[in-house]
Amino acid sequence: MTSLVLTDSSQLTAEGFEKLPDQIISKGSEHIDLVAVPRLWWVLGGVGTALLVIVIIVLAVTLSGSAVILEGDEVLDVVPLIDGHNDLPWNLKSLASNKMANFDFTKNFTNDPVWNCTSCFTDLPKLREGKVGGQFWVAYVSCNSQYKDAVEQTLEQIDVIKRLIKAYPNDLQFADSSESIWDAFNAGKIASLIAVEGGHSIDSRLAVLRIMAEAGARYLTLTHSCNTPWADGSPVDGTGGTPEHNGLTEYGKLVVKELNRLGVMVDLSHVSKQVMIDAINVSRAPIIFSHSSAWSICNHHRNVQDDVLHNMTFFFFIIFIFIIIIIIIIIIIIIIIIIIIIIIIIIIKQQQKCIQPTQNNGVVMVNFYSGFVSCSEANATLDIVVDHINHIRNVAGVNHVGIGADYDGVSKMPTGLENVSKYPDLFNRLANTKAGEPTWTAEDLKKLAGLNLLRVFKDVEKVRDSLAASGELPYEDLLPETSLGNNTECRTDL
C-alpha cells in the first residue's frame, strides 16, 4: 500500500512519484495532497458502485423468483394446500361397508365397476394432481343415529380413517397438530387429519368428546342438519324453521370450553346463526367454518352472513380506535378529548348493534358444493366459487379465508372444480385477477391455501397449553336429563 509522507518542504514525496509545489496547500505546518484526495474518492466511489450493483442483482434475482411463485398454483409447491372437509370415509362406509379389501385408493372411483360412484370425487391420483398437502378426513354419521348408536358408528369412522392412512403410507401421513402437517408436507406426503362432523356423535357426553380427541379428532362440527340437545342446526334459519334452543344452551357452552381445553378446533359449519354468535363469544380460541360459503352471494342457511364475517376483524377496529384516543389525549385539551370519546362510544355502540359476536381470529373455509355457491346445482362454475372466496376476503380479510370443498359429501360440484385434481385451476384463476376483483399476491394465495388454517390451529394449541399451564381441569358436568326430552330409550344411566 502506498504511504504518504507529509513534510514542511514545498514538495510531498509518495513512493514512486513527486508532487509539484502548486499541488500542495499549506495550512500551518501541515500539507494536504490535492491529488491524493480525489484519488481516494474515486476508490471509495468504485467500491460503493460495486456494492450497489451487487445489491441490484440480488434484488433482481429475488424479485424474479417471486414472480415465478405468482403463477397461482405454484404456491402449492411451497405451502400445503389444506382442505378442511372431505367425506371420502362416508363413501367407504356406504359403498364398501368400511372394508378396505373392497377399496383401491389408486383407482378412479368415478368409473370403478364395483363402486359405480358418480359422487366420488377423491382418489390418490387426483389428490396428487390437485397438489393437496393436507386433508381433514371426516368421521360423519347420519342424524338418524342420534340417541342410538352415533358414538359407536363415529368410532368406526375414526377407525377406518386410520386404517386408510396406514394402508397407503407412501402417500398419506397421519397428522394431529399444526407441526405434524408441515412434517408430512416436507416428507412429500398428504397430511391426513381426523374431524368429527356433528355434535350428535358425542351423545352429549364430554367424556366421549375427550376419547375422540385422544383418538386424533382435531375439530368437532357442533351440529349437522339436526339439532342436538344443546345446539341448533342451520335448518332452523331456513324457511319454516323454528329454533329449539335459540343458540347454545349452557351445556353447549361447556362443550365449546372443553374443546378449547383439549386443543380441538370448534367448527361452526352447519350450525344456526345464533349458535355461531354464541360459540364465538364463548370460545377462548379461534373458530373455523370447515366448509361454508358466503350468504350474501347464495342466501342458503348453510352459508355465513356478513355480520358474522365482520367479527373476524371487529376487535382490531376497536383497538385502533382506542389507540387514536390515546394519541389525542397526548396532543389535545381535555374538552376535545371528552367530545371524541363520546363520539367513539356512540360509534362502538352502533357497531355492536350490527355486529353481535366479539372478535375471533378464525377462518372460513369455502365450500364448493353447487347448491351452496349458486343456490342451484345446475349453474355453478369455478368463477362463482371465486366470487365467494373474494367476498369473504373483502368482508373478513385475506387472513380469514381458506378451502373446505366438501368433496365426496355432496352430489354435484361446479364446472371447473369437478374433483380434487382441480385445485390448481382455482389458484391459477385467482392469480389472473379480473376487473373489480382483489389482487391475489403469492403471499395471499399461500394464506388461502393453508397458512390461515395453520395459524388458527397453532393458536388453538396455544390456548390448550395455556389452559393446561393454568391448571384447568376437564369439565365433568352432565347433560340435564330434561334436555333429552323423550329421547331416553337407549340410555340406562339416568
Short mmCIF file of C-alpha atoms in Angstrom, two decimals:
data_model
loop_
_atom_site.label_atom_id
_atom_site.label_comp_id
_atom_site.label_asym_id
_atom_site.label_seq_id
_atom_site.Cartn_x
_atom_site.Cartn_y
_atom_site.Cartn_z
CA MET A 1 0.00 0.00 0.00
CA THR A 2 1.40 3.43 -0.94
CA SER A 3 2.45 5.54 2.07
CA LEU A 4 2.12 9.31 2.05
CA VAL A 5 4.78 11.43 3.78
CA LEU A 6 3.93 14.96 4.91
CA THR A 7 6.90 17.37 5.05
CA ASP A 8 7.46 21.03 5.74
CA SER A 9 9.15 21.46 2.36
CA SER A 10 7.44 22.58 -0.82
CA GLN A 11 7.32 19.02 -2.09
CA LEU A 12 5.42 15.88 -0.96
CA THR A 13 7.03 12.56 -1.68
CA ALA A 14 4.97 9.42 -2.29
CA GLU A 15 6.58 6.12 -3.15
CA GLY A 16 7.46 6.24 -6.82
CA PHE A 17 6.48 9.87 -7.65
CA GLU A 18 6.76 13.58 -6.64
CA LYS A 19 4.17 16.31 -6.42
CA LEU A 20 4.72 19.84 -7.66
CA PRO A 21 4.63 22.68 -5.12
CA ASP A 22 1.40 24.17 -6.52
CA GLN A 23 -0.36 20.91 -5.79
CA ILE A 24 0.11 21.45 -2.06
CA ILE A 25 -1.82 23.88 0.10
CA SER A 26 -0.09 24.95 3.25
CA LYS A 27 -2.14 25.04 6.45
CA GLY A 28 0.17 25.81 9.29
CA SER A 29 2.80 23.14 9.37
CA GLU A 30 0.55 20.55 7.60
CA HIS A 31 0.18 19.96 3.88
CA ILE A 32 -2.86 18.43 2.08
CA ASP A 33 -2.37 16.48 -1.14
CA LEU A 34 -4.99 17.68 -3.67
CA VAL A 35 -4.14 14.79 -5.99
CA ALA A 36 -4.33 12.00 -3.38
CA VAL A 37 -7.72 13.14 -2.03
CA PRO A 38 -9.60 12.87 -5.36
CA ARG A 39 -7.93 9.53 -5.94
CA LEU A 40 -9.30 8.29 -2.58
CA TRP A 41 -12.83 9.38 -3.52
CA TRP A 42 -12.52 7.50 -6.80
CA VAL A 43 -11.60 4.34 -4.90
CA LEU A 44 -14.49 4.74 -2.47
CA GLY A 45 -16.88 5.51 -5.31
CA GLY A 46 -15.79 2.41 -7.17
CA VAL A 47 -16.33 0.20 -4.14
CA GLY A 48 -19.75 1.78 -3.50
CA THR A 49 -20.79 1.28 -7.12
CA ALA A 50 -19.75 -2.36 -7.00
CA LEU A 51 -21.77 -2.91 -3.83
CA LEU A 52 -24.78 -1.18 -5.40
CA VAL A 53 -24.55 -3.41 -8.47
CA ILE A 54 -24.41 -6.50 -6.22
CA VAL A 55 -27.48 -5.34 -4.28
CA ILE A 56 -29.39 -4.67 -7.51
CA ILE A 57 -28.50 -8.12 -8.85
CA VAL A 58 -29.62 -9.80 -5.61
CA LEU A 59 -32.90 -7.87 -5.62
CA ALA A 60 -33.48 -8.69 -9.27
CA VAL A 61 -32.94 -12.40 -8.63
CA THR A 62 -35.21 -12.28 -5.56
CA LEU A 63 -37.98 -10.42 -7.36
CA SER A 64 -37.75 -12.69 -10.38
CA GLY A 65 -38.12 -15.67 -8.03
CA SER A 66 -41.23 -14.09 -6.50
CA ALA A 67 -42.65 -13.54 -9.96
CA VAL A 68 -42.42 -17.27 -10.62
CA ILE A 69 -44.35 -18.01 -7.42
CA LEU A 70 -47.11 -15.71 -8.64
CA GLU A 71 -48.10 -18.38 -11.17
CA GLY A 72 -51.04 -19.29 -8.95
CA ASP A 73 -50.79 -22.99 -8.29
CA GLU A 74 -47.01 -22.87 -7.80
CA VAL A 75 -47.60 -21.63 -4.25
CA LEU A 76 -48.90 -25.14 -3.57
CA ASP A 77 -45.33 -26.39 -4.00
CA VAL A 78 -44.22 -24.09 -1.18
CA VAL A 79 -47.02 -24.35 1.39
CA PRO A 80 -49.50 -27.19 1.95
CA LEU A 81 -52.94 -26.86 0.41
CA ILE A 82 -55.11 -27.91 3.36
CA ASP A 83 -58.70 -28.80 2.54
CA GLY A 84 -60.90 -28.57 5.60
CA HIS A 85 -63.51 -31.17 4.71
CA ASN A 86 -63.62 -34.38 2.68
CA ASP A 87 -66.30 -37.07 3.13
CA LEU A 88 -64.48 -39.98 1.50
CA PRO A 89 -64.85 -42.05 4.73
CA TRP A 90 -68.64 -41.79 4.37
CA ASN A 91 -68.39 -43.28 0.88
CA LEU A 92 -66.19 -46.01 2.32
CA LYS A 93 -68.97 -46.78 4.80
CA SER A 94 -71.94 -46.51 2.47
CA LEU A 95 -70.38 -48.20 -0.57
CA ALA A 96 -67.85 -50.65 0.88
CA SER A 97 -69.04 -51.17 4.47
CA ASN A 98 -65.63 -49.87 5.60
CA LYS A 99 -63.96 -52.98 4.17
CA MET A 100 -60.54 -51.97 2.87
CA ALA A 101 -60.34 -55.19 0.86
CA ASN A 102 -63.05 -53.76 -1.41
CA PHE A 103 -61.21 -50.47 -1.81
CA ASP A 104 -58.31 -49.46 -4.04
CA PHE A 105 -57.45 -45.81 -3.47
CA THR A 106 -55.25 -45.75 -6.55
CA LYS A 107 -58.25 -46.20 -8.87
CA ASN A 108 -60.58 -43.67 -10.43
CA PHE A 109 -63.75 -44.30 -8.45
CA THR A 110 -65.99 -42.42 -10.84
CA ASN A 111 -65.52 -45.19 -13.40
CA ASP A 112 -64.96 -48.05 -10.97
CA PRO A 113 -67.21 -51.02 -11.92
CA VAL A 114 -67.70 -52.03 -8.27
CA TRP A 115 -68.36 -48.61 -6.80
CA ASN A 116 -70.02 -47.00 -9.86
CA CYS A 117 -69.98 -43.78 -7.87
CA THR A 118 -70.84 -40.57 -9.69
CA SER A 119 -70.42 -38.57 -6.48
CA CYS A 120 -66.95 -39.93 -5.69
CA PHE A 121 -64.53 -37.11 -6.43
CA THR A 122 -61.47 -38.29 -4.49
CA ASP A 123 -58.70 -40.79 -5.19
CA LEU A 124 -54.93 -40.74 -4.80
CA PRO A 125 -54.04 -39.87 -8.40
CA LYS A 126 -56.42 -36.91 -8.32
CA LEU A 127 -55.16 -35.77 -4.90
CA ARG A 128 -51.61 -35.75 -6.24
CA GLU A 129 -52.63 -33.95 -9.41
CA GLY A 130 -54.50 -31.43 -7.27
CA LYS A 131 -51.37 -30.75 -5.18
CA VAL A 132 -53.23 -31.45 -1.94
CA GLY A 133 -50.86 -31.12 1.01
CA GLY A 134 -53.25 -31.71 3.88
CA GLN A 135 -56.74 -33.15 4.23
CA PHE A 136 -59.23 -33.33 7.07
CA TRP A 137 -60.93 -36.72 6.61
CA VAL A 138 -64.39 -36.54 8.14
CA ALA A 139 -65.90 -39.04 10.55
CA TYR A 140 -69.57 -38.40 9.81
CA VAL A 141 -72.62 -40.45 10.75
CA SER A 142 -76.25 -39.76 9.96
CA CYS A 143 -78.52 -37.78 12.25
CA ASN A 144 -80.67 -40.93 12.35
CA SER A 145 -78.09 -42.37 14.73
CA GLN A 146 -78.66 -39.64 17.33
CA TYR A 147 -79.78 -41.02 20.73
CA LYS A 148 -78.94 -44.51 19.39
CA ASP A 149 -75.54 -45.71 18.17
CA ALA A 150 -73.94 -42.45 16.99
CA VAL A 151 -70.90 -42.90 19.24
CA GLU A 152 -70.20 -46.45 18.05
CA GLN A 153 -70.60 -45.50 14.39
CA THR A 154 -68.37 -42.45 14.78
CA LEU A 155 -65.64 -44.55 16.38
CA GLU A 156 -65.91 -46.94 13.43
CA GLN A 157 -65.38 -43.99 11.08
CA ILE A 158 -62.35 -42.81 13.02
CA ASP A 159 -61.03 -46.36 12.81
CA VAL A 160 -61.48 -46.58 9.04
CA ILE A 161 -59.72 -43.23 8.55
CA LYS A 162 -56.74 -44.53 10.50
CA ARG A 163 -56.73 -47.78 8.53
CA LEU A 164 -56.88 -45.82 5.28
CA ILE A 165 -53.85 -43.77 6.28
CA LYS A 166 -51.89 -46.88 7.28
CA ALA A 167 -52.81 -48.66 4.05
CA TYR A 168 -51.15 -46.00 1.87
CA PRO A 169 -48.00 -44.95 3.76
CA ASN A 170 -46.24 -43.69 0.64
CA ASP A 171 -48.89 -41.05 0.10
CA LEU A 172 -50.69 -40.41 3.40
CA GLN A 173 -49.24 -39.49 6.78
CA PHE A 174 -51.26 -39.13 9.98
CA ALA A 175 -51.23 -35.63 11.46
CA ASP A 176 -52.77 -34.32 14.66
CA SER A 177 -51.01 -30.97 15.11
CA SER A 178 -50.01 -27.90 13.14
CA GLU A 179 -46.39 -29.02 13.26
CA SER A 180 -47.13 -32.53 12.02
CA ILE A 181 -48.86 -31.06 8.95
CA TRP A 182 -45.56 -29.47 7.99
CA ASP A 183 -43.73 -32.73 8.75
CA ALA A 184 -45.93 -34.63 6.30
CA PHE A 185 -45.72 -31.91 3.65
CA ASN A 186 -41.93 -31.75 3.87
CA ALA A 187 -41.84 -35.55 3.51
CA GLY A 188 -43.82 -35.28 0.27
CA LYS A 189 -46.95 -36.85 1.76
CA ILE A 190 -50.53 -35.70 2.31
CA ALA A 191 -51.05 -34.75 5.95
CA SER A 192 -54.15 -36.67 7.00
CA LEU A 193 -56.21 -35.38 9.91
CA ILE A 194 -59.43 -36.55 11.55
CA ALA A 195 -62.56 -34.45 12.01
CA VAL A 196 -65.88 -35.33 13.63
CA GLU A 197 -68.89 -33.82 11.89
CA GLY A 198 -71.91 -33.35 14.11
CA GLY A 199 -72.32 -32.87 17.84
CA HIS A 200 -74.71 -35.81 17.92
CA SER A 201 -71.61 -38.01 17.54
CA ILE A 202 -70.60 -37.42 21.18
CA ASP A 203 -74.07 -38.30 22.54
CA SER A 204 -73.95 -35.19 24.75
CA ARG A 205 -71.13 -36.69 26.82
CA LEU A 206 -67.93 -34.73 27.44
CA ALA A 207 -66.11 -37.96 28.29
CA VAL A 208 -66.84 -39.24 24.78
CA LEU A 209 -65.51 -35.97 23.37
CA ARG A 210 -62.28 -36.48 25.29
CA ILE A 211 -61.91 -40.04 23.99
CA MET A 212 -62.41 -38.87 20.39
CA ALA A 213 -59.84 -36.13 20.88
CA GLU A 214 -57.44 -38.74 22.25
CA ALA A 215 -58.13 -40.83 19.13
CA GLY A 216 -56.99 -37.92 16.97
CA ALA A 217 -60.08 -35.81 16.20
CA ARG A 218 -58.93 -32.22 15.68
CA TYR A 219 -62.20 -30.45 15.07
CA LEU A 220 -65.81 -31.03 16.03
CA THR A 221 -68.67 -29.60 13.98
CA LEU A 222 -71.12 -28.61 16.71
CA THR A 223 -74.19 -29.82 14.78
CA HIS A 224 -75.08 -31.38 11.48
CA SER A 225 -78.50 -30.92 9.90
CA CYS A 226 -80.23 -31.91 13.14
CA ASN A 227 -80.37 -30.09 16.44
CA THR A 228 -78.60 -31.63 19.40
CA PRO A 229 -79.95 -31.32 22.95
CA TRP A 230 -77.59 -28.34 23.37
CA ALA A 231 -77.35 -26.57 19.98
CA ASP A 232 -79.47 -25.67 16.95
CA GLY A 233 -78.53 -26.70 13.43
CA SER A 234 -78.73 -24.31 10.47
CA PRO A 235 -82.13 -25.60 9.18
CA VAL A 236 -83.81 -23.61 11.97
CA ASP A 237 -82.79 -20.50 9.99
CA GLY A 238 -84.36 -21.82 6.80
CA THR A 239 -87.88 -21.41 5.51
CA GLY A 240 -90.31 -22.64 8.14
CA GLY A 241 -87.55 -23.36 10.63
CA THR A 242 -88.08 -22.79 14.34
CA PRO A 243 -85.19 -22.52 16.83
CA GLU A 244 -85.31 -25.10 19.59
CA HIS A 245 -82.66 -23.62 21.88
CA ASN A 246 -82.11 -20.13 20.42
CA GLY A 247 -78.39 -20.84 20.13
CA LEU A 248 -76.18 -22.73 22.56
CA THR A 249 -77.54 -23.97 25.87
CA GLU A 250 -75.36 -23.73 28.97
CA TYR A 251 -74.24 -27.29 28.32
CA GLY A 252 -73.42 -26.36 24.74
CA LYS A 253 -71.16 -23.61 26.05
CA LEU A 254 -69.38 -26.21 28.18
CA VAL A 255 -68.80 -28.29 25.04
CA VAL A 256 -67.07 -25.30 23.45
CA LYS A 257 -64.96 -24.70 26.55
CA GLU A 258 -63.93 -28.34 26.71
CA LEU A 259 -62.95 -28.24 23.04
CA ASN A 260 -60.74 -25.24 23.87
CA ARG A 261 -59.17 -27.12 26.76
CA LEU A 262 -58.49 -30.15 24.58
CA GLY A 263 -56.98 -28.14 21.72
CA VAL A 264 -59.72 -29.31 19.34
CA MET A 265 -61.00 -26.71 16.89
CA VAL A 266 -64.61 -25.54 17.13
CA ASP A 267 -66.28 -25.90 13.72
CA LEU A 268 -69.36 -23.75 13.05
CA SER A 269 -70.38 -25.08 9.64
CA HIS A 270 -73.93 -26.49 9.78
CA VAL A 271 -74.93 -24.55 12.92
CA SER A 272 -77.58 -21.86 13.23
CA LYS A 273 -76.57 -18.22 13.13
CA GLN A 274 -77.23 -17.77 16.84
CA VAL A 275 -75.04 -20.77 17.65
CA MET A 276 -72.29 -19.12 15.57
CA ILE A 277 -72.62 -15.95 17.63
CA ASP A 278 -72.78 -17.79 20.96
CA ALA A 279 -69.81 -20.02 20.16
CA ILE A 280 -67.66 -17.10 19.03
CA ASN A 281 -68.50 -15.25 22.23
CA VAL A 282 -67.72 -18.28 24.43
CA SER A 283 -64.66 -19.69 22.68
CA ARG A 284 -61.28 -18.72 24.05
CA ALA A 285 -59.60 -19.85 20.83
CA PRO A 286 -60.19 -19.04 17.16
CA ILE A 287 -63.01 -20.96 15.48
CA ILE A 288 -63.32 -22.37 11.97
CA PHE A 289 -66.04 -22.87 9.40
CA SER A 290 -64.72 -26.06 7.82
CA HIS A 291 -66.96 -25.97 4.74
CA SER A 292 -69.19 -22.91 4.38
CA SER A 293 -69.63 -20.18 1.78
CA ALA A 294 -70.93 -16.60 1.64
CA TRP A 295 -74.62 -16.00 2.41
CA SER A 296 -74.58 -12.67 0.55
CA ILE A 297 -73.98 -14.50 -2.73
CA CYS A 298 -76.22 -17.50 -2.08
CA ASN A 299 -78.84 -16.98 0.63
CA HIS A 300 -78.69 -20.52 1.99
CA HIS A 301 -78.80 -21.14 5.74
CA ARG A 302 -75.61 -23.22 5.41
CA ASN A 303 -73.63 -20.13 4.45
CA VAL A 304 -72.14 -17.39 6.65
CA GLN A 305 -73.75 -13.96 6.83
CA ASP A 306 -71.69 -10.77 6.60
CA ASP A 307 -72.27 -9.61 10.17
CA VAL A 308 -70.71 -12.87 11.37
CA LEU A 309 -67.83 -12.50 8.90
CA HIS A 310 -67.20 -8.98 10.19
CA ASN A 311 -66.37 -10.27 13.66
CA MET A 312 -63.07 -11.61 12.35
CA THR A 313 -61.64 -8.06 12.42
CA PHE A 314 -64.03 -6.12 14.66
CA PHE A 315 -61.83 -6.33 17.74
CA PHE A 316 -58.91 -4.83 15.88
CA PHE A 317 -61.16 -1.95 14.81
CA ILE A 318 -61.94 -1.20 18.46
CA ILE A 319 -58.26 -1.39 19.43
CA PHE A 320 -57.38 1.00 16.59
CA ILE A 321 -59.96 3.49 17.81
CA PHE A 322 -58.58 3.44 21.34
CA ILE A 323 -55.01 3.87 20.09
CA ILE A 324 -56.19 7.02 18.34
CA ILE A 325 -57.83 8.12 21.59
CA ILE A 326 -54.55 7.74 23.46
CA ILE A 327 -52.73 9.83 20.87
CA ILE A 328 -55.42 12.50 21.06
CA ILE A 329 -55.14 12.57 24.86
CA ILE A 330 -51.48 13.49 24.49
CA ILE A 331 -51.96 16.33 21.99
CA ILE A 332 -55.44 17.76 22.57
CA ILE A 333 -57.04 19.52 25.52
CA ILE A 334 -59.42 17.71 27.81
CA ILE A 335 -62.63 19.17 26.39
CA ILE A 336 -61.93 17.89 22.87
CA ILE A 337 -60.93 14.52 24.31
CA ILE A 338 -64.28 14.18 26.05
CA ILE A 339 -66.11 15.02 22.83
CA ILE A 340 -64.12 12.44 20.85
CA ILE A 341 -64.63 9.75 23.50
CA ILE A 342 -68.38 10.35 23.41
CA ILE A 343 -68.41 10.11 19.61
CA ILE A 344 -66.38 6.89 19.66
CA ILE A 345 -68.62 5.32 22.30
CA ILE A 346 -71.61 6.07 20.08
CA ILE A 347 -69.83 4.53 17.08
CA ILE A 348 -68.95 1.39 19.04
CA LYS A 349 -72.48 1.01 20.30
CA GLN A 350 -73.80 1.33 16.75
CA GLN A 351 -71.29 -1.28 15.59
CA GLN A 352 -72.31 -3.61 18.39
CA LYS A 353 -75.92 -3.39 17.24
CA CYS A 354 -74.84 -4.71 13.85
CA ILE A 355 -72.02 -7.00 14.95
CA GLN A 356 -73.15 -9.09 17.85
CA PRO A 357 -70.26 -11.54 18.24
CA THR A 358 -66.92 -10.49 19.65
CA GLN A 359 -63.73 -10.71 17.63
CA ASN A 360 -62.40 -14.13 16.72
CA ASN A 361 -59.26 -14.63 14.67
CA GLY A 362 -60.74 -17.63 12.85
CA VAL A 363 -61.05 -18.82 9.27
CA VAL A 364 -63.93 -19.55 6.88
CA MET A 365 -63.07 -22.43 4.56
CA VAL A 366 -65.11 -22.10 1.38
CA ASN A 367 -67.45 -24.93 0.36
CA PHE A 368 -67.60 -25.79 -3.37
CA TYR A 369 -70.95 -27.60 -3.37
CA SER A 370 -73.02 -26.28 -6.28
CA GLY A 371 -76.16 -25.96 -4.20
CA PHE A 372 -74.41 -23.70 -1.68
CA VAL A 373 -72.42 -21.48 -4.05
CA SER A 374 -75.04 -20.80 -6.73
CA CYS A 375 -78.20 -21.97 -4.94
CA SER A 376 -78.67 -24.21 -7.98
CA GLU A 377 -76.81 -27.42 -8.75
CA ALA A 378 -77.14 -26.79 -12.48
CA ASN A 379 -75.41 -23.40 -12.82
CA ALA A 380 -72.38 -23.47 -10.53
CA THR A 381 -68.95 -22.68 -12.00
CA LEU A 382 -65.41 -22.13 -10.80
CA ASP A 383 -65.93 -18.37 -11.18
CA ILE A 384 -68.82 -18.43 -8.70
CA VAL A 385 -66.56 -20.13 -6.15
CA VAL A 386 -64.05 -17.35 -6.81
CA ASP A 387 -66.83 -14.85 -6.06
CA HIS A 388 -67.42 -16.49 -2.68
CA ILE A 389 -63.71 -16.51 -1.85
CA ASN A 390 -63.35 -12.86 -2.85
CA HIS A 391 -66.44 -11.84 -0.90
CA ILE A 392 -65.22 -13.47 2.30
CA ARG A 393 -61.81 -11.89 1.73
CA ASN A 394 -63.36 -8.44 1.21
CA VAL A 395 -65.55 -8.67 4.31
CA ALA A 396 -63.41 -10.63 6.80
CA GLY A 397 -59.94 -10.08 5.36
CA VAL A 398 -57.40 -12.18 3.50
CA ASN A 399 -56.23 -13.71 6.79
CA HIS A 400 -59.60 -15.35 7.37
CA VAL A 401 -60.39 -17.38 4.25
CA GLY A 402 -59.46 -20.94 3.33
CA ILE A 403 -60.61 -24.01 1.37
CA GLY A 404 -63.12 -26.64 2.57
CA ALA A 405 -64.51 -28.04 -0.65
CA ASP A 406 -66.75 -30.84 0.73
CA TYR A 407 -65.77 -33.34 -1.97
CA ASP A 408 -67.46 -36.76 -1.62
CA GLY A 409 -70.05 -35.28 0.72
CA VAL A 410 -72.31 -33.79 -1.94
CA SER A 411 -73.78 -34.81 -5.27
CA LYS A 412 -72.67 -32.01 -7.60
CA MET A 413 -69.56 -29.85 -7.86
CA PRO A 414 -69.12 -26.73 -10.02
CA THR A 415 -67.94 -26.85 -13.61
CA GLY A 416 -64.18 -26.41 -13.47
CA LEU A 417 -63.92 -27.91 -9.97
CA GLU A 418 -65.30 -31.37 -10.72
CA ASN A 419 -62.91 -33.26 -8.44
CA VAL A 420 -59.89 -32.88 -6.15
CA SER A 421 -57.48 -32.58 -9.08
CA LYS A 422 -58.84 -29.12 -9.92
CA TYR A 423 -57.43 -27.04 -7.04
CA PRO A 424 -54.53 -25.73 -9.21
CA ASP A 425 -57.05 -24.33 -11.69
CA LEU A 426 -58.69 -22.37 -8.87
CA PHE A 427 -55.40 -20.87 -7.74
CA ASN A 428 -54.39 -20.00 -11.30
CA ARG A 429 -57.74 -18.28 -11.79
CA LEU A 430 -57.30 -16.25 -8.60
CA ALA A 431 -53.82 -15.20 -9.75
CA ASN A 432 -55.33 -13.91 -13.01
CA THR A 433 -57.41 -11.15 -11.50
CA LYS A 434 -60.37 -9.79 -13.44
CA ALA A 435 -61.64 -6.22 -13.32
CA GLY A 436 -63.23 -5.38 -9.98
CA GLU A 437 -61.62 -8.31 -8.16
CA PRO A 438 -58.99 -8.03 -5.42
CA THR A 439 -55.43 -8.81 -6.43
CA TRP A 440 -54.08 -12.09 -5.08
CA THR A 441 -50.35 -11.95 -4.43
CA ALA A 442 -48.26 -15.03 -3.82
CA GLU A 443 -48.44 -14.37 -0.07
CA ASP A 444 -52.23 -14.04 -0.25
CA LEU A 445 -52.53 -17.35 -2.09
CA LYS A 446 -50.33 -19.04 0.49
CA LYS A 447 -52.67 -17.86 3.23
CA LEU A 448 -55.70 -19.15 1.34
CA ALA A 449 -54.02 -22.49 0.65
CA GLY A 450 -53.10 -23.35 4.21
CA LEU A 451 -51.29 -20.70 6.23
CA ASN A 452 -54.53 -19.25 7.61
CA LEU A 453 -55.70 -22.64 8.85
CA LEU A 454 -52.25 -23.41 10.24
CA ARG A 455 -52.30 -20.11 12.14
CA VAL A 456 -55.69 -20.95 13.66
CA PHE A 457 -54.57 -24.48 14.51
CA LYS A 458 -51.44 -23.13 16.19
CA ASP A 459 -53.47 -20.58 18.16
CA VAL A 460 -55.87 -23.32 19.33
CA GLU A 461 -52.88 -25.33 20.53
CA LYS A 462 -51.51 -22.28 22.38
CA VAL A 463 -54.83 -21.82 24.17
CA ARG A 464 -54.81 -25.53 25.11
CA ASP A 465 -51.28 -25.24 26.50
CA SER A 466 -52.12 -22.04 28.37
CA LEU A 467 -55.18 -23.62 29.98
CA ALA A 468 -53.16 -26.68 30.95
CA ALA A 469 -50.49 -24.47 32.50
CA SER A 470 -53.16 -22.63 34.49
CA GLY A 471 -54.38 -25.94 35.91
CA GLU A 472 -57.79 -26.03 34.23
CA LEU A 473 -59.31 -29.48 34.71
CA PRO A 474 -61.72 -31.45 32.49
CA TYR A 475 -65.35 -30.41 32.72
CA GLU A 476 -67.35 -33.15 34.42
CA ASP A 477 -70.84 -31.72 34.01
CA LEU A 478 -73.59 -34.00 32.74
CA LEU A 479 -76.34 -33.03 30.34
CA PRO A 480 -79.53 -32.27 32.33
CA GLU A 481 -81.96 -35.15 31.87
CA THR A 482 -84.70 -32.72 30.90
CA SER A 483 -82.69 -31.71 27.82
CA LEU A 484 -83.22 -35.18 26.34
CA GLY A 485 -87.00 -34.91 26.29
CA ASN A 486 -88.47 -38.25 25.33
CA ASN A 487 -85.22 -39.48 23.75
CA THR A 488 -84.18 -41.71 26.64
CA GLU A 489 -84.99 -45.21 25.39
CA CYS A 490 -81.36 -46.10 24.68
CA ARG A 491 -79.97 -44.71 27.94
CA THR A 492 -79.53 -46.81 31.05
CA ASP A 493 -77.66 -44.35 33.25
CA LEU A 494 -80.47 -41.89 34.00
#
